[in-house]
Coordinates of C-alpha atoms (C1' of nucleotides) in Angstrom, one line a residue:
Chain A
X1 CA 0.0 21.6 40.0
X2 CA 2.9 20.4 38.0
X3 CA 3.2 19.1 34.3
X4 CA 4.1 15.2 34.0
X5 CA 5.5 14.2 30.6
X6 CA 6.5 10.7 29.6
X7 CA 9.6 10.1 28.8
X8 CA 11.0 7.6 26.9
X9 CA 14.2 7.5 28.0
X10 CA 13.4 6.3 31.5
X11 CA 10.0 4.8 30.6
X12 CA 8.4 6.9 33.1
X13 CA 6.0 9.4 33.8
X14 CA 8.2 12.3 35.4
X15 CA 7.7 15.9 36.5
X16 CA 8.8 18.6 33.5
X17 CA 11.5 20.8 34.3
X18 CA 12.9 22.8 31.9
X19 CA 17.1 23.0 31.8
X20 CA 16.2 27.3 32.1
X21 CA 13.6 28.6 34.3
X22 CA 10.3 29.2 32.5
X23 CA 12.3 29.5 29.2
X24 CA 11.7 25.5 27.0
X25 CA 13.5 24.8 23.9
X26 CA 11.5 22.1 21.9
X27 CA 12.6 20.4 18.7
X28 CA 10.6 18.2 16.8
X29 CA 11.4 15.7 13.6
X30 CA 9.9 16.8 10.9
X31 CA 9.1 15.1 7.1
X32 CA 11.2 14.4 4.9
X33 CA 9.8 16.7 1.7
X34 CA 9.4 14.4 -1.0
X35 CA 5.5 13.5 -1.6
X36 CA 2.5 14.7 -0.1
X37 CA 1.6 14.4 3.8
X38 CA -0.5 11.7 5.5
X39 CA -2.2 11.3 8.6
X40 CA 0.7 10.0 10.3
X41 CA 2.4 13.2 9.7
X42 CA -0.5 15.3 10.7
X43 CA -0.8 13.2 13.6
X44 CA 2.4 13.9 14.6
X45 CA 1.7 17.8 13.8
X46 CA -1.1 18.1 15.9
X47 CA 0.3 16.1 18.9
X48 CA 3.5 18.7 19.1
X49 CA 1.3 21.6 18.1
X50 CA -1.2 21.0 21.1
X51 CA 2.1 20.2 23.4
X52 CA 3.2 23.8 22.2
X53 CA -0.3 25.0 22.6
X54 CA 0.3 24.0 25.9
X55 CA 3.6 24.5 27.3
X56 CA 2.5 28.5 26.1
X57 CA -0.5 28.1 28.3
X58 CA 1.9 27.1 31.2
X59 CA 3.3 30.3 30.7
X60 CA 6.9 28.7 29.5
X61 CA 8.7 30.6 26.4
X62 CA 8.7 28.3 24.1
X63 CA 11.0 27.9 21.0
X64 CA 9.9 25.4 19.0
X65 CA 12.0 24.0 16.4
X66 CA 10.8 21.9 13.8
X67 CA 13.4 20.7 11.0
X68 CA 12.4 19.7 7.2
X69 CA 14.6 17.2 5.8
X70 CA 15.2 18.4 2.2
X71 CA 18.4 16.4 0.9
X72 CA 18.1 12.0 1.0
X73 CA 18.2 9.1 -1.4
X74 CA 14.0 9.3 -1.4
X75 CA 14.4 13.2 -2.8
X76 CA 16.8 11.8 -5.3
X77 CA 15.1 9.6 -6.5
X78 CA 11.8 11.1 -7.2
X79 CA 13.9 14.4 -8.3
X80 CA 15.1 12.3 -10.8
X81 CA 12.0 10.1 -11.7
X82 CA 10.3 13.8 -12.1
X83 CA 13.4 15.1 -14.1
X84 CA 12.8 18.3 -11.5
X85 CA 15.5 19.2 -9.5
X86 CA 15.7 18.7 -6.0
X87 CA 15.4 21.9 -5.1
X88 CA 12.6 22.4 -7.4
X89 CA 10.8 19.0 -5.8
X90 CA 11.5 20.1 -2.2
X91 CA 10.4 23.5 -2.5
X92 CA 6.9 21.9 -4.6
X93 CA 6.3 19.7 -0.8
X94 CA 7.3 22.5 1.6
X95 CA 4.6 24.5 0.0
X96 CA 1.9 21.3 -0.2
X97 CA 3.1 20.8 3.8
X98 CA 2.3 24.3 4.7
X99 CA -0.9 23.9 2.6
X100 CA -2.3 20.9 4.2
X101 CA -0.9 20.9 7.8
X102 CA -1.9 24.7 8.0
X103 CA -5.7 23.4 7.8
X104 CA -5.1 21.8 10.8
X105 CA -4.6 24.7 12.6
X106 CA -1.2 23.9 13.2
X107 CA 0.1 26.9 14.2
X108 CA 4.2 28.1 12.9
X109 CA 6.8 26.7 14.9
X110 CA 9.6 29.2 15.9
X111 CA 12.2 27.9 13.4
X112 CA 11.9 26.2 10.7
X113 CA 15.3 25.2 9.4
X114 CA 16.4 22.8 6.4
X115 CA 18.8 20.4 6.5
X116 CA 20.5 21.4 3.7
X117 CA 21.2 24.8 5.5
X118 CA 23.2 23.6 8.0
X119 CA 26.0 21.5 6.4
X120 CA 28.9 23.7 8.0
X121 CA 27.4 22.4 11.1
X122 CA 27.1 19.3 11.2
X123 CA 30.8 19.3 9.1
X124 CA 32.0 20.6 12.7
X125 CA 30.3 17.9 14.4
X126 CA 31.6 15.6 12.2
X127 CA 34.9 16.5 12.1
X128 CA 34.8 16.8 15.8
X129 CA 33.4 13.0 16.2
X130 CA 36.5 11.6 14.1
X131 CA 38.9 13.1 16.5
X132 CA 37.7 12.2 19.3
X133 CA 37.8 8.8 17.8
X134 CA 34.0 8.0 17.6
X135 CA 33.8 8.6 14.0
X136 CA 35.9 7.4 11.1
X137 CA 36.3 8.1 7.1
X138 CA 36.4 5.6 5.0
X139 CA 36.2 5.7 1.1
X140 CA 34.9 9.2 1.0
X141 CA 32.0 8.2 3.5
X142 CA 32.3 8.9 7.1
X143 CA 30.3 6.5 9.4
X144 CA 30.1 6.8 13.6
X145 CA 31.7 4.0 15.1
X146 CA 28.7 2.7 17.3
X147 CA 31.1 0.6 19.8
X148 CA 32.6 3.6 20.6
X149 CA 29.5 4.7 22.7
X150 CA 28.7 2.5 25.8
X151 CA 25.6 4.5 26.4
X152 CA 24.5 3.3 22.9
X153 CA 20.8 1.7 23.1
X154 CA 19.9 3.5 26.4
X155 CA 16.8 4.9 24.6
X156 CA 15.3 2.2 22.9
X157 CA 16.3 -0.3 25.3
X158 CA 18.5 -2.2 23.3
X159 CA 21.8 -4.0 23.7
X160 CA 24.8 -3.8 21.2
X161 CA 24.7 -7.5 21.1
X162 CA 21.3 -8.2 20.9
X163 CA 21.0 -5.5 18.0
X164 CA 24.4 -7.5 16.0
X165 CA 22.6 -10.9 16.5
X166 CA 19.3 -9.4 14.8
X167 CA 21.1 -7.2 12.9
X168 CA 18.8 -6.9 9.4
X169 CA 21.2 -4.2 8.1
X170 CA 23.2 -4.0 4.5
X171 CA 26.4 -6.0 5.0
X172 CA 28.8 -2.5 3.6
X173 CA 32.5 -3.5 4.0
X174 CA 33.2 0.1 4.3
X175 CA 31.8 0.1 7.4
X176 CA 34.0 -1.9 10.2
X177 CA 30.8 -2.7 12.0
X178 CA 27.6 -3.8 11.0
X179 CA 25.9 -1.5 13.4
X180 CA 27.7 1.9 12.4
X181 CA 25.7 4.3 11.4
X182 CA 26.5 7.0 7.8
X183 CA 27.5 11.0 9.3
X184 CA 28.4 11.8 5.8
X185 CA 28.1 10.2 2.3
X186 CA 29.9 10.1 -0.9
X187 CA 27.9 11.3 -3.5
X188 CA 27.7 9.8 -6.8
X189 CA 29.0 12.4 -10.1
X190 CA 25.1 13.1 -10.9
X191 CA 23.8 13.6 -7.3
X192 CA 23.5 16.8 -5.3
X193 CA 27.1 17.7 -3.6
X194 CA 28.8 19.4 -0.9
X195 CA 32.3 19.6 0.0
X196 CA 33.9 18.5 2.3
X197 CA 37.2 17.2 4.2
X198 CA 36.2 13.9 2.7
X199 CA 35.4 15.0 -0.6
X200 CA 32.2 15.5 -2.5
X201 CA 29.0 14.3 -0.5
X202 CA 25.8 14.9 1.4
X203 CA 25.5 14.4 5.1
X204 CA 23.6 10.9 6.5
X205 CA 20.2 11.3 8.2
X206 CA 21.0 11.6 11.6
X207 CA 23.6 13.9 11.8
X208 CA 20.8 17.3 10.8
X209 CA 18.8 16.8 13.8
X210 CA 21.7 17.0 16.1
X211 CA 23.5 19.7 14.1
X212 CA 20.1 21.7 14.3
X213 CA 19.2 21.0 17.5
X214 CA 22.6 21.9 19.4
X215 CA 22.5 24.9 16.6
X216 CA 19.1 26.7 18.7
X217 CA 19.2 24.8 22.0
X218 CA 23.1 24.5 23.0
X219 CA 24.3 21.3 24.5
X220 CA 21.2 20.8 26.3
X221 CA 17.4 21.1 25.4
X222 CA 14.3 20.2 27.4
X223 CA 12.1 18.4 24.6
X224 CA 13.2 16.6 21.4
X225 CA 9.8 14.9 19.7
X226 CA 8.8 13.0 16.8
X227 CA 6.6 9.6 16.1
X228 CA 7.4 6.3 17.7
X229 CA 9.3 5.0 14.4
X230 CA 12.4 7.6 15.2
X231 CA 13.2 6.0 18.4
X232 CA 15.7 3.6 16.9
X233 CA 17.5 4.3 15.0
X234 CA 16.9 7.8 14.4
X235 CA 16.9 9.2 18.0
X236 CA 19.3 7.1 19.4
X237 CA 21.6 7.6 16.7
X238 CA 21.7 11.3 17.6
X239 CA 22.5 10.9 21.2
X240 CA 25.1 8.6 20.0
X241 CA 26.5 12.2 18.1
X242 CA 25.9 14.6 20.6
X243 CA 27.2 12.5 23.7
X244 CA 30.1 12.0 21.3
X245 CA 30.6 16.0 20.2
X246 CA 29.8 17.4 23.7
X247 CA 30.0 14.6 26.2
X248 CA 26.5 14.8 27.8
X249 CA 22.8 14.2 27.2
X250 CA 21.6 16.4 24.4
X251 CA 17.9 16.2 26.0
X252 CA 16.0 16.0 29.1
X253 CA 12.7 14.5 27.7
X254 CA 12.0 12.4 24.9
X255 CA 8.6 12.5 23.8
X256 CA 7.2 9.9 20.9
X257 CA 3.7 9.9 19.3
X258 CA 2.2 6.7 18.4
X259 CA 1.4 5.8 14.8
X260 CA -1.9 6.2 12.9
X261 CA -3.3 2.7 12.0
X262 CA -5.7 1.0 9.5
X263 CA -6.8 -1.9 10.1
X264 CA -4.7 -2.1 13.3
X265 CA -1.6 -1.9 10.6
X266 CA 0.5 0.9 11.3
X267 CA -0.1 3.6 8.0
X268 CA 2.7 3.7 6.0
X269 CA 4.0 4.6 2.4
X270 CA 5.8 1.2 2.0
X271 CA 2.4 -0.9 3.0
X272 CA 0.6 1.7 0.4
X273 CA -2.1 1.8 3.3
X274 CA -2.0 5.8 3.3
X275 CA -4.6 8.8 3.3
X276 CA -3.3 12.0 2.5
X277 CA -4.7 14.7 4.2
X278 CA -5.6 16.1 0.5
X279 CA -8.1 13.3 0.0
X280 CA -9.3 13.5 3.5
X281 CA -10.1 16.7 3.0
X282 CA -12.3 16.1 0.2
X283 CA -15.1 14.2 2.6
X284 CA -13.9 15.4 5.5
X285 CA -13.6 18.7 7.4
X286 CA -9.9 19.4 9.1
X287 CA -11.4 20.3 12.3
X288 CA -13.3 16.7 12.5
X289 CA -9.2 15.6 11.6
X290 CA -8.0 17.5 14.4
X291 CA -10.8 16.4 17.0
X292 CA -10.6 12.4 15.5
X293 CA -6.5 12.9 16.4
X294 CA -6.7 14.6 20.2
X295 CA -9.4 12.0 21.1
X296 CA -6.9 9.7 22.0
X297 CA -4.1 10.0 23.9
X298 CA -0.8 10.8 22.2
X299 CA 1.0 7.6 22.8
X300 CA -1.5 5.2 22.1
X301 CA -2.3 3.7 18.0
X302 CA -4.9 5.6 16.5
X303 CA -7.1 3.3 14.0
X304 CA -8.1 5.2 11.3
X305 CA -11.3 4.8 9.9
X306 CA -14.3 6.7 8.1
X307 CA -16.6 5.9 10.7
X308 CA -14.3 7.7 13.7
X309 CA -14.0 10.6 11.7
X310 CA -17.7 10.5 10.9
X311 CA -18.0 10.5 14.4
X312 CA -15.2 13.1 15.5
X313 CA -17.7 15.4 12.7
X314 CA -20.5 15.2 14.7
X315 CA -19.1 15.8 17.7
X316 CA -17.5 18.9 16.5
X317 CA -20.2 20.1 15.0
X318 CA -22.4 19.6 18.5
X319 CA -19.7 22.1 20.4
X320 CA -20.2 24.6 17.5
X321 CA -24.1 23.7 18.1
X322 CA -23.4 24.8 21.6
X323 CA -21.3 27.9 20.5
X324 CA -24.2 28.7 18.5
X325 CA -26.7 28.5 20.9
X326 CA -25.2 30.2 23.4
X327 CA -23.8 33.3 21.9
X328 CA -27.1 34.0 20.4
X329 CA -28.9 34.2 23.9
X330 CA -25.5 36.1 25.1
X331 CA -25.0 38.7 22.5
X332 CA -21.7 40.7 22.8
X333 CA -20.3 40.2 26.5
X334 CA -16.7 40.9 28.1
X335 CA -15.4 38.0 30.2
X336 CA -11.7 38.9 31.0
X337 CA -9.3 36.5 30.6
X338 CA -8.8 36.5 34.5
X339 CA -11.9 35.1 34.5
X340 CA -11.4 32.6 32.3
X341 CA -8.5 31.8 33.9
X342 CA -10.5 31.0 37.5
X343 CA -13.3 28.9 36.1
X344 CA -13.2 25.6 37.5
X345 CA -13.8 23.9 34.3
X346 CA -10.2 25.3 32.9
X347 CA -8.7 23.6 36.1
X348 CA -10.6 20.5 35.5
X349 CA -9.0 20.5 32.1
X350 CA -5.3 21.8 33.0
X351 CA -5.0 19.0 35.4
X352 CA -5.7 16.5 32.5
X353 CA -3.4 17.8 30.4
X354 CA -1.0 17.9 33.4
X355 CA -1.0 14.7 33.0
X356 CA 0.7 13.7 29.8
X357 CA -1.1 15.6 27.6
X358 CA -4.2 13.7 28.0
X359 CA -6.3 15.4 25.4
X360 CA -8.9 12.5 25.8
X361 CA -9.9 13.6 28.9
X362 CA -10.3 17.2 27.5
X363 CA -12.7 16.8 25.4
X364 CA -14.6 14.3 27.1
X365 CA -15.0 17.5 29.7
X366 CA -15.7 19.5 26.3
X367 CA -18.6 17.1 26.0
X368 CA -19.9 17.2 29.3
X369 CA -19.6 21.2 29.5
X370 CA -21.4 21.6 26.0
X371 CA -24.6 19.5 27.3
X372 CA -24.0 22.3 30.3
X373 CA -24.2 24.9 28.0
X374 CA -26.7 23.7 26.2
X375 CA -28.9 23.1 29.8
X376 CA -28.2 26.7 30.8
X377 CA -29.8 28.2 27.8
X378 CA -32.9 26.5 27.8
X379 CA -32.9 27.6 31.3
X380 CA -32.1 30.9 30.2
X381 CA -35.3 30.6 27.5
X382 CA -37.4 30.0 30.5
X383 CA -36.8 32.9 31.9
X384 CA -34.3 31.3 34.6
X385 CA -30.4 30.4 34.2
X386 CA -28.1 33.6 34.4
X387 CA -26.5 35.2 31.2
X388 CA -23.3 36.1 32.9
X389 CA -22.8 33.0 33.9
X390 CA -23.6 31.4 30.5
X391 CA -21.0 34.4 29.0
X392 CA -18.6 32.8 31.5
X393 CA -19.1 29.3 30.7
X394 CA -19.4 29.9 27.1
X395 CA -15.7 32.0 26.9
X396 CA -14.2 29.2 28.8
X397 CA -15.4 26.6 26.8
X398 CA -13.8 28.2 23.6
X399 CA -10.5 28.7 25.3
X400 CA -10.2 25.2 26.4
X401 CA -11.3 24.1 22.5
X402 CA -8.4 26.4 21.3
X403 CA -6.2 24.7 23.6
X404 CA -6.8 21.9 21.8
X405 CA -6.3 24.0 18.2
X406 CA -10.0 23.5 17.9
X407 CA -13.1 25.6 18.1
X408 CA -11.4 28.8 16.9
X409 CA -14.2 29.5 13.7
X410 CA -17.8 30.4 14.1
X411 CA -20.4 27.8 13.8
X412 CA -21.7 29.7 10.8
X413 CA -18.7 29.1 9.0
X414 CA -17.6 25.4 10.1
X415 CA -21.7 24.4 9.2
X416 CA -20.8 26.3 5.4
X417 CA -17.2 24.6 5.1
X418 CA -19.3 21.1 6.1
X419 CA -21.8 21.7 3.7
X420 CA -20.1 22.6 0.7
X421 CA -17.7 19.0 1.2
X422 CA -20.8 17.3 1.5
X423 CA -22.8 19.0 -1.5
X424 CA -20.2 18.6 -3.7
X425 CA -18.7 14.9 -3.1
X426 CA -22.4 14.2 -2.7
X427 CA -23.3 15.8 -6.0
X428 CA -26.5 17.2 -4.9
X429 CA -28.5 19.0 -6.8
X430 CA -29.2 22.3 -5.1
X431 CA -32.1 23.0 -7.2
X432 CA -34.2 20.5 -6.9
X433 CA -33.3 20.1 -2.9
X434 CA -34.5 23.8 -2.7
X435 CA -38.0 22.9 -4.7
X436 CA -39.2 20.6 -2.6
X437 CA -38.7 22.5 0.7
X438 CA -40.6 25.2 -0.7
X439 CA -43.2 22.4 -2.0
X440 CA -43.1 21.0 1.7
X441 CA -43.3 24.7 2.9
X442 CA -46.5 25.3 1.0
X443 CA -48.2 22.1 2.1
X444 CA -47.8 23.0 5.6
X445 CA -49.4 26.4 5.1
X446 CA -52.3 24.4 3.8
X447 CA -52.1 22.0 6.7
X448 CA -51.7 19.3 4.2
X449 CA -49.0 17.2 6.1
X450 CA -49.6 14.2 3.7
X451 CA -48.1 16.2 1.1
X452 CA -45.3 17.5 3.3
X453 CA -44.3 14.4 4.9
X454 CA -43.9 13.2 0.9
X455 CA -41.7 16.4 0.2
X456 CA -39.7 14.9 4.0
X457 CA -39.7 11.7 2.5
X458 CA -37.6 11.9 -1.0
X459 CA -35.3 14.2 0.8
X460 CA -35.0 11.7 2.6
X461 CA -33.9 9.7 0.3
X462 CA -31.7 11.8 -0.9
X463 CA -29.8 11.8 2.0
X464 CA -31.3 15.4 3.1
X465 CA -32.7 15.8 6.5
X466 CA -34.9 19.1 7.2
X467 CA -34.9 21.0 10.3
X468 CA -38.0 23.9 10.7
X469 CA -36.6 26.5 13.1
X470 CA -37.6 29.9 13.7
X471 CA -35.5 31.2 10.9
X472 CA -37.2 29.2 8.4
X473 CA -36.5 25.5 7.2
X474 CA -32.5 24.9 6.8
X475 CA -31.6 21.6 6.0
X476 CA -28.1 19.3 6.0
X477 CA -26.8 16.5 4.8
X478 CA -27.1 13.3 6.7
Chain B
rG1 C1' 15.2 -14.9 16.9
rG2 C1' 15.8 -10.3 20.3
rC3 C1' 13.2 -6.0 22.6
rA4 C1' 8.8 -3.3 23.6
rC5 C1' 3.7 -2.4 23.6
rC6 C1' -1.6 -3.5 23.4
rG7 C1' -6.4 -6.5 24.5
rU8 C1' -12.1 -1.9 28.8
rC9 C1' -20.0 -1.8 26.6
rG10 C1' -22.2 -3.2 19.3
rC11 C1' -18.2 0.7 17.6
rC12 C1' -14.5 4.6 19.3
rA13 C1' -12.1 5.8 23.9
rA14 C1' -10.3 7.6 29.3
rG15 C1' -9.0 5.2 33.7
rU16 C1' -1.5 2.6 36.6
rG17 C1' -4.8 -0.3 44.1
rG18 C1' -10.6 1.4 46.7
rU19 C1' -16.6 -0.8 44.0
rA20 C1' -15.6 1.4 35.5
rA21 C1' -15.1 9.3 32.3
rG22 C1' -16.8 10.8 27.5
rG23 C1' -18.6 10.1 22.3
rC24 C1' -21.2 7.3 18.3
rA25 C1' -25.0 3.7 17.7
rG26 C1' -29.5 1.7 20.5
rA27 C1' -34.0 2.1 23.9
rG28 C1' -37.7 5.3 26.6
rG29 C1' -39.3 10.3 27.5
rU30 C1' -39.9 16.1 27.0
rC31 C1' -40.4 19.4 22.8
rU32 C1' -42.6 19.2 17.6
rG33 C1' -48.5 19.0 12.9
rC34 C1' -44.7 15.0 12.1
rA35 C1' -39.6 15.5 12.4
rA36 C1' -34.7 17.6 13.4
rA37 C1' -31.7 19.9 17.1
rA38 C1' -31.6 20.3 22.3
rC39 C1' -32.6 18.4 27.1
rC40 C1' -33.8 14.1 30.7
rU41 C1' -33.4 8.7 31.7
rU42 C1' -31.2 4.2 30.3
rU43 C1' -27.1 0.1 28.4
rA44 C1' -20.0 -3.0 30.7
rU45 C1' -16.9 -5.7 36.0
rC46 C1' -12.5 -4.7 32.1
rG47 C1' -9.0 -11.6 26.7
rG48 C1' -8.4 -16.4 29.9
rC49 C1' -6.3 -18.9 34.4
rG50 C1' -3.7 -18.5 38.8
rG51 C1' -1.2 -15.3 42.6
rU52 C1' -0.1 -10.8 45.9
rU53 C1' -3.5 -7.6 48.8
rC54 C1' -8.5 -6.0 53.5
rG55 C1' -9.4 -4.6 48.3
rA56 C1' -6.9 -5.2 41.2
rG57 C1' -9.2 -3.2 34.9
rU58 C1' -5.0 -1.1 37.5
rC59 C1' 0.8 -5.2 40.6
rC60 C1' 3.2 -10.4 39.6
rG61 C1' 3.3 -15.2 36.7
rC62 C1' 1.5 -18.3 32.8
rC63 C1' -1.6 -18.8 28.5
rC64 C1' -4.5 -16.9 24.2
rG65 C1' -5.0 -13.0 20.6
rG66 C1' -3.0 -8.5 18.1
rU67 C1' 0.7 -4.7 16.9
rG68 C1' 5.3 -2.2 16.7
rC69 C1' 10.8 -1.7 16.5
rC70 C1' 15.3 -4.4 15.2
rU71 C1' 16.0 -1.4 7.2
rC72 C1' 13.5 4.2 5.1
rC73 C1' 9.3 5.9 7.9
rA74 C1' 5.5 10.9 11.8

RNA sequence: GGCACCGUCGCCAAGUGGUAAGGCAGAGGUCUGCAAAACCUUUAUCGGCGGUUCGAGUCCGCCCGGUGCCUCCA
């Protein structure tokens, strides 16, 4: 069965074919390094890394480029506010990106490249653009002459005209159109520099991506991604470039990720509406992130809330329940990934990821197949049920969660990771917690369950709920 | 103003022509000293009005409500 993909530049669902046989070449717009991420960015992470995830599965090579921005006014500016130099503020984000989207299981693209390593290529595109007339210089900057481009709006299904009549952009009467777009800018005497034919300056926003991209893909590449908000003017800017350097479509498929609302307001830094993933963190674990992110699909808004990602937690935390209960019955076992690979549940899955990614359907068959699990064993306790085929089942189950980039710890350690976010934004006292299930414990020896259904009851209230098993009394945090 | 998109159970969320997946919350049950967890059972006709069709949440039109893009933005 074949992989559909969306693509934004016909609107359409359409069958995925990459340019090279079995061989994709990906690129994906990264942040711009200049503050901390959100969860708009890690949406955006965890979309691609789950289409990479995936593409892998398909059993494509996959390169997968994804590009930091690390020269723009915003870097400037907070360079400058900071008294840090750029480099010294870029480097500070790169390593607070790595940090928090690597919590998220993202795994490393192929290439990684900066912006600011690739000005000799996109001078060459550049250069190229102005003479072949689609570009011109013009006080030092150098701006793409967007009438020059029929083609121009194809993607986000503008018009030229329409775009002049609504046009919300900075009169510049440097520029001989409203609608032109910056390739390279003059730089000011206290601002970061390169040269150039044009004199000192820094290249516009636009032009990296399409430097980069033709850099590791060619002319040509099967997938260019980022959120919804690049489509214009960002993406179609940079088929303006290439079309203009090269004279063909730079990309087969454009894929976009919606945004990550609150309130059903798209989360951005300019509303100030924004949870970075560090504060997250603090209540919530990334897995429950992750889970809350591929429950939807990747192209609708995602609203943001405590209570989904409450939600996504306990959900999570039931598959690792499942995990748990299974692998305890099965011990060590060997499924092969042959196996794995012929259980119908994968195929159930595969087929809704065929189409478009839909990770929503995933895990509602995650769901479903953990309550399976969860039936076989207590089958299995009964002294029916088959323990190769809960082995089976339970393999399967984790290699469809790490499809996803979830399910990859042990239940032991997620339950920990959970617990100690909890305890500690909680403030619990440990102590006293620990007391009064040992009171409670006591009681119940004595059979006096007045007693212990007091100890049950301030724990209670202390948001503490108890659970007697076999191993003893453990207890968790509502 | 232009161009898109969205409106499915209390909440979240799949479903692009054939009688509505899944999760949370709720109800009942099994288990338990009581609980918890787990398991079983249970809860919707899809914003409104028309139309196309044998048949529409799914296509078309209008209306109501919401969002996004047109400026930096994942």
């Amino acid at each position: 069965m074949s992989l559909i993909i969306f693509n934004t530049l016909s609107g359409k669902k359409e069958v995925f074919e990459p340019v090279r046989e079995n061989i994709v070449g990906m690129y994906v717009c990264g942040v711009t390094v200049y503050d901390y991420c959100h969860v708009g960015h890690a949406r955006s992470g965890v979309v691609f890394d789950t289409i990479f995830r995936y593409l892998k599965h398909c059993g494509y090579d996959v390169t997968y480029v994804r590009n930091f921005t690390d020269i723009d006014d915003k870097i400037i500016n907070r360079s400058k506010e900071q008294n840090i130099s750029w480099q010294e503020l870029t480097e500070k984000f790169i390593q607070a990106f790595y940090e928090d989207m690597g919590r998220l299981y993202i795994q490393s693209p192929t290439e990684e490249p900066k912006a600011t390593d690739h000005i000799q290529e996109m001078l060459d595109m550049i250069s190229s653009l102005i003479e072949r007339g689609k570009a011109y210089e013009s006080e030092g900057d150098v701006f793409y002459s967007v009438s020059s481009f029929d083609e121009y709006g194809q993607l986000s299904g503008k018009n030229i005209a329409d775009l002049q009549a609504g046009a919300r952009v900075d009169v510049n009467e440097k520029k001989r159109d409203a609608l032109d777009f910056v390739l390279w800018k003059k730089s000011k005497p206290d601002e970061p520099n390169w040269d150039s034919p044009w004199g000192a300056g820094r290249p516009g926003w636009h032009i990296e991506c399409s430097a980069m991209g033709r850099k590791y893909f060619g002319d040509t590449f099967d997938i260019h991604g980022g959120g919804k908000d690049l489509v214009f003017p960002h993406h179609e800017n940079e088929i303006a470039q290439s079309c203009g350097v090269t004279g063909c479509l730079p990309v087969r498929f454009w894929v976009h990720n919606g945004f990550v609302n609150i309130d059903k307001e798209k989360m951005s830094k300019s509303l100030g509406n924004f949870f970075t993933l560090r504060d997250i963190y603090k209540k919530f674990h990334p897995e429950a992130l992750r889970l809350f992110l591929v429950s939807s699909h990747y192209r609708s808004p995602i609203d943001f809330s405590m209570k989904n990602l409450e939600d996504a937690e306990k959900v999570i935390l039931r598959f690792y329940e499942a995990l748990d209960n299974a692998e305890s019955i099965v011990g060590d076992h060997n499924i092969s990934l042959d196996e794995i690979k012929n259980h119908p549940f994968l195929a159930k899955c595969e087929k809704a990821m065929n189409d478009d990614f839909n990770t929503a359907v995933v895990v509602a068959h995650l769901n479903e197949e953990s309550r399976r699990i969860n039936s076989e064993c207590i089958l299995i306790g009964s002294g029916e049920g088959d323990k190769k085929n809960l082995a089976l089942r339970l393999s399967t189950f984790r290699f469809v969660g790490e499809l996803l980039g979830l399910l990859t710890g042990s239940p032991e350690k997620i339950r920990q990771e959970i617990f100690n976010i909890k305890k500690t934004e909680l403030e619990l006292d440990v102590g006293k917690i620990e007391c009064l299930i040992d009171d409670r414990n006591e009681a119940r020896k004595n059979k006096d369950w007045g007693r212990a259904d007091e100890c049950r009851e301030e724990l209670a209230h202390m948001g503490v709920v108890l659970e007697d098993t076999s191993k003893g009394t453990e207890w968790k945090i509502k």
